[in-house]
Coordinates of C-alpha atoms in Angstrom, one line a residue:
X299 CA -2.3 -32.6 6.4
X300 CA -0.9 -35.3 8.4
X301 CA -3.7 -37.5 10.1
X302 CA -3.5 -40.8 12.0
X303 CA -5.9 -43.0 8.9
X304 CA -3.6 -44.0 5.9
X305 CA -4.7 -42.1 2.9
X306 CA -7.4 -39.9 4.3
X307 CA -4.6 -36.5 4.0
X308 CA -6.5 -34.1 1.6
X309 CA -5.4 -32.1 -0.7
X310 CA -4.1 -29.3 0.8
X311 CA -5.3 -26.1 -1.2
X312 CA -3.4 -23.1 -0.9
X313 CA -4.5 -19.3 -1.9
X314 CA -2.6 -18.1 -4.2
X315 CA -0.4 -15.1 -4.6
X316 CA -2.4 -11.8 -5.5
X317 CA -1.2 -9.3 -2.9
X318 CA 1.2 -7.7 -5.6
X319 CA -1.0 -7.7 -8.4
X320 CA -3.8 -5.7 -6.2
X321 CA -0.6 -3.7 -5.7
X322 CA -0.4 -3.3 -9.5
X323 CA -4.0 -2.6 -10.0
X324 CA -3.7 -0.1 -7.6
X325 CA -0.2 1.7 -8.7
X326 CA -1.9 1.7 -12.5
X327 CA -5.9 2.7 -11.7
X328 CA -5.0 5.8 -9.6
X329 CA -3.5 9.2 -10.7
X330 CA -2.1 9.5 -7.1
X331 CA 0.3 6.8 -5.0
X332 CA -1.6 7.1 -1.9
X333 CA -4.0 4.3 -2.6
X334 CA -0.9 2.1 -3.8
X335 CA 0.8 3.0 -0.7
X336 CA -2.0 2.0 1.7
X337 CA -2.4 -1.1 -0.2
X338 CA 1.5 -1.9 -0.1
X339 CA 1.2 -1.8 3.4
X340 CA -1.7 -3.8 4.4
X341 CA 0.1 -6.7 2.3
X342 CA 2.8 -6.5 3.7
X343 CA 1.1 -6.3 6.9
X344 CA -0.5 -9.2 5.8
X345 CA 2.6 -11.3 4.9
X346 CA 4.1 -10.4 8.3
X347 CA 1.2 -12.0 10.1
X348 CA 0.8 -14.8 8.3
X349 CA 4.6 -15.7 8.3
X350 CA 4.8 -17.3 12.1
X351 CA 2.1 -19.9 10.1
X352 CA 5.0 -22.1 8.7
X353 CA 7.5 -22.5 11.4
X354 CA 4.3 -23.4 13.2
X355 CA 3.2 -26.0 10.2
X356 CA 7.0 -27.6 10.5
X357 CA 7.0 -28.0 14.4
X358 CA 4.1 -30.2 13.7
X359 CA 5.3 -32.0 11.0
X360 CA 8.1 -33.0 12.9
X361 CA 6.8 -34.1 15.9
X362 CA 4.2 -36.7 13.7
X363 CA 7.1 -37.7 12.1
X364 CA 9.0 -38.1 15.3
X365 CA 6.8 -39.8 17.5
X366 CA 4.0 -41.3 16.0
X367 CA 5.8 -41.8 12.4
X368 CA 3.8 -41.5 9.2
X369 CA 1.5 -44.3 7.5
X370 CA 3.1 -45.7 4.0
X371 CA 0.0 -44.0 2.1
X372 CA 0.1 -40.6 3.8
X373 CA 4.2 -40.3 2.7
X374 CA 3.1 -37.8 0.1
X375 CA 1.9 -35.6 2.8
X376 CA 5.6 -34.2 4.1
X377 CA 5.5 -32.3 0.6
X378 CA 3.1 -29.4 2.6
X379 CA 5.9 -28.0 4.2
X380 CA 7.6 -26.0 0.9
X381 CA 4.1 -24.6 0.5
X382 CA 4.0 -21.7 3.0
X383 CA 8.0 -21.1 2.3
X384 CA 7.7 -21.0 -1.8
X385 CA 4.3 -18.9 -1.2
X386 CA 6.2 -16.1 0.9
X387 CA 9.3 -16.2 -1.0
X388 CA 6.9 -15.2 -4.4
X389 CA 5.2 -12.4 -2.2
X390 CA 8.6 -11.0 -1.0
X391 CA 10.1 -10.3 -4.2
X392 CA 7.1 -9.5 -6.0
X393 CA 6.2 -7.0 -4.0
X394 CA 9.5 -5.5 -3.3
X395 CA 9.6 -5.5 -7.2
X396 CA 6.0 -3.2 -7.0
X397 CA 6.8 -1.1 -4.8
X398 CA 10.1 -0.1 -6.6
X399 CA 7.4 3.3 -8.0
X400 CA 5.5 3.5 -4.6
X401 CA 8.4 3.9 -2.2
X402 CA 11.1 6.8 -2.0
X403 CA 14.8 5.7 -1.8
X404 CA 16.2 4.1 0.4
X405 CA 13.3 2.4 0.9
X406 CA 12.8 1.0 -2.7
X407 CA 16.5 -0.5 -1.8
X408 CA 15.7 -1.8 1.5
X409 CA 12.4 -3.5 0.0
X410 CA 14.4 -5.5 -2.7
X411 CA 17.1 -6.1 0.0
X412 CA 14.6 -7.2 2.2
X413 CA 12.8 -9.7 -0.1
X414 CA 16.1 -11.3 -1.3
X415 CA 17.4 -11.8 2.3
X416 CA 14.2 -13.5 3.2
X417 CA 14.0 -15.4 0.1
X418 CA 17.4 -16.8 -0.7
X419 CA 17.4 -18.8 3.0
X420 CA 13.4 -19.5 2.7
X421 CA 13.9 -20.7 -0.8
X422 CA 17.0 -22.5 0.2
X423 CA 15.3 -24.6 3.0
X424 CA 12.2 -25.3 0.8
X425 CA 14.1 -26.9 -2.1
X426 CA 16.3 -29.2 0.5
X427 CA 12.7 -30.5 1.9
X428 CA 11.3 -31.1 -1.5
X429 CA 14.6 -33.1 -2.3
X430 CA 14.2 -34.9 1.0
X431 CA 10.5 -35.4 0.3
X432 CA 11.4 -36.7 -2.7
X433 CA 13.5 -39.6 -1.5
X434 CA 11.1 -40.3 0.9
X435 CA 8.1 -40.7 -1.1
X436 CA 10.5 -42.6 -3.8
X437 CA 11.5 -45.0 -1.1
X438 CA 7.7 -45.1 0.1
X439 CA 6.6 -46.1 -3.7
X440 CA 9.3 -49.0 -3.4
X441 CA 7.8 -50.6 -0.5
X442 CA 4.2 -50.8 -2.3
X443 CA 2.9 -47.0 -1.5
X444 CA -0.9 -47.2 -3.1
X445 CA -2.6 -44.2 -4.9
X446 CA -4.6 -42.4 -2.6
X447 CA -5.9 -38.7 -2.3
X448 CA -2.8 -37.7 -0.5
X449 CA -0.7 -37.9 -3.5
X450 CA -2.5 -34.6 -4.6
X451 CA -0.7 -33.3 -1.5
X452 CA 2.3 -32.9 -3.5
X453 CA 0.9 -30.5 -6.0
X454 CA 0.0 -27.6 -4.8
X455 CA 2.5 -27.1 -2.1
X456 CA 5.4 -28.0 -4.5
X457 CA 3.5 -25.4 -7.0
X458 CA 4.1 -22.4 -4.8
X459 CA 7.6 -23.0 -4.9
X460 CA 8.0 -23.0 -8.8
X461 CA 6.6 -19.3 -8.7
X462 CA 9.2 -18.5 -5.4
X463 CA 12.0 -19.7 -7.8
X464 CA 10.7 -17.7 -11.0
X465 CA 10.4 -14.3 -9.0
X466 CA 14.1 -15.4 -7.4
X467 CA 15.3 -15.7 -10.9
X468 CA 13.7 -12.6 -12.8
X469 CA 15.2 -10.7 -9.6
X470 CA 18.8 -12.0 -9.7
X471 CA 19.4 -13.2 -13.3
X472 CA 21.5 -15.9 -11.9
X473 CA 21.7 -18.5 -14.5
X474 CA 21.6 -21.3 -11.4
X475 CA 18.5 -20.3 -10.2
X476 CA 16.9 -19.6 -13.9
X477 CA 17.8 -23.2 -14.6
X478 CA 16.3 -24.6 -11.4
X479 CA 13.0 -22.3 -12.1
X480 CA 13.0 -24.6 -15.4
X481 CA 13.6 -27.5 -14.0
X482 CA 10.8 -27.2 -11.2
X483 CA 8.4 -26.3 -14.0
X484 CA 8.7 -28.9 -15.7
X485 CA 9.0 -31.6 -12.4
X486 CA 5.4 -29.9 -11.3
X487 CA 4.2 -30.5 -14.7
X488 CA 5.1 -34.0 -14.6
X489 CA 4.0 -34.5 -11.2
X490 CA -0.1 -32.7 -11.8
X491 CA -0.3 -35.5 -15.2
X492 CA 1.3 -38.6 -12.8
X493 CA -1.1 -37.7 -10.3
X494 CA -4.2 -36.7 -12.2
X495 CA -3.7 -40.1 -14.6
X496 CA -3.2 -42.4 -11.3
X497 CA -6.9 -40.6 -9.9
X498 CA -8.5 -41.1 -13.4
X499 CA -7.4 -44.8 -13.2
X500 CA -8.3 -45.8 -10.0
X501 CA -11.7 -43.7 -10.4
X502 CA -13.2 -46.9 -12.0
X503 CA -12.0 -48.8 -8.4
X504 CA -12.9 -46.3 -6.2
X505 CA -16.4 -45.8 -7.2
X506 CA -17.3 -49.4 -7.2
X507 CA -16.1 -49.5 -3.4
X508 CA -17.9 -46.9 -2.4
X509 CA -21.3 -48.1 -4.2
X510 CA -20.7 -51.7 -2.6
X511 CA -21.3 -55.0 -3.8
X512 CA -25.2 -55.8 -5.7
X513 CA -27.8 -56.8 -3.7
X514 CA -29.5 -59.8 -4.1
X515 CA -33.1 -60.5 -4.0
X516 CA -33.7 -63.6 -2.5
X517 CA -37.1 -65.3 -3.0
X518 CA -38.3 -67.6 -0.2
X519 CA -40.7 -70.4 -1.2
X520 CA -44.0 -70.4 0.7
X521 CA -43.3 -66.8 2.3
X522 CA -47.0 -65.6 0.6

């Protein structure tokens, strides 16, 4: 989230991707497809509804950035908008991939057509923000950034996009994008023990402000 105190952004949780593995369940735990086709389309239904979310999340972000700017310690923050882009560009395709034994052709064709028109643009646009988020939060680090809880605004949101890239690649086999689904894994990995050894350190620090300084007891001569 973007808010107006320096490093008060939480981290934003996401939910992660399960409609196609309910799919799944459902293809595999029922002799007939009816149940998997019900269930193929209330996700997609789903997935529909819950696309207008993220050019709605962007707007925003772009007017705080616009007008009122963005505090040094809450930098971290611009990483949330990837997260609703990486998210749908995983459903897409994995779905698309589920349904391949649900639907009847064309529409099996038109699914994975569907999901890689959607996804090469979506995924496209996420990995350009992540690159500019990048720059920005390096060039925020060399003016001083300090730790706070916003820096776990990067993981999660950057985290839906390494699963977008991997269901890109297992559905084109184009080396380029295999290699970038490596290369994000192993950025994210980086990024979850940066950020988890910078809270583990200032733990110590942050504890003792929020206990406060000892009290002292002071005794006043005479007062009995």
């Amino acid at each position: 989230m973007i808010t107006s105190r320096p490093g008060q952004a939480g981290p934003p949780w996401s939910g992660a991707v399960t409609g196609a593995g309910i799919v799944a369940v459902a293809t595999t735990s029922f002799p007939v497809p009816e149940p998997g086709l019900r269930v193929v389309g209330t996700v997609l239904w789903l997935l529909a509804a819950a696309s207008p979310v993220a050019p709605g999340v962007l707007r925003r972000v772009l007017v705080r950035l616009g007008t009122a700017g963005l505090a040094l310690a809450d930098t971290p923050t611009v990483v949330i908008v990837p997260g609703p882009f990486g998210q749908s560009v995983t459903a897409a395709n994995l779905l698309a991939g589920e349904a391949q034994g649900l639907l009847p052709e064309p529409f099996a064709g038109v699914a994975i057509g569907a999901g890689l028109l959607y996804g090469a643009p979506a995924w496209g646009f996420a990995v350009g923000w992540a690159v500019l988020s990048a720059l920005l939060i390096g060039h925020a680090l060399r003016r001083g950034m300090p730790f706070s809880a916003s820096w776990w605004a990067v993981t999660v949101p950057f985290g839906t996009l390494v699963p977008g890239t991997n269901a890109l690649a297992a559905r084109t086999a184009l080396p380029p994008v295999v290699g970038a689904a490596v290369v994000l894994f192993a950025v994210l990995v980086l990024v979850w023990v940066v950020v988890a050894a910078a809270t583990v350190r200032s733990a110590p620090s942050d504890v003792a402000d929020e206990i406060g300084p000892p009290r002292r007891t002071v005794l006043v001569s005479g007062a009995l």
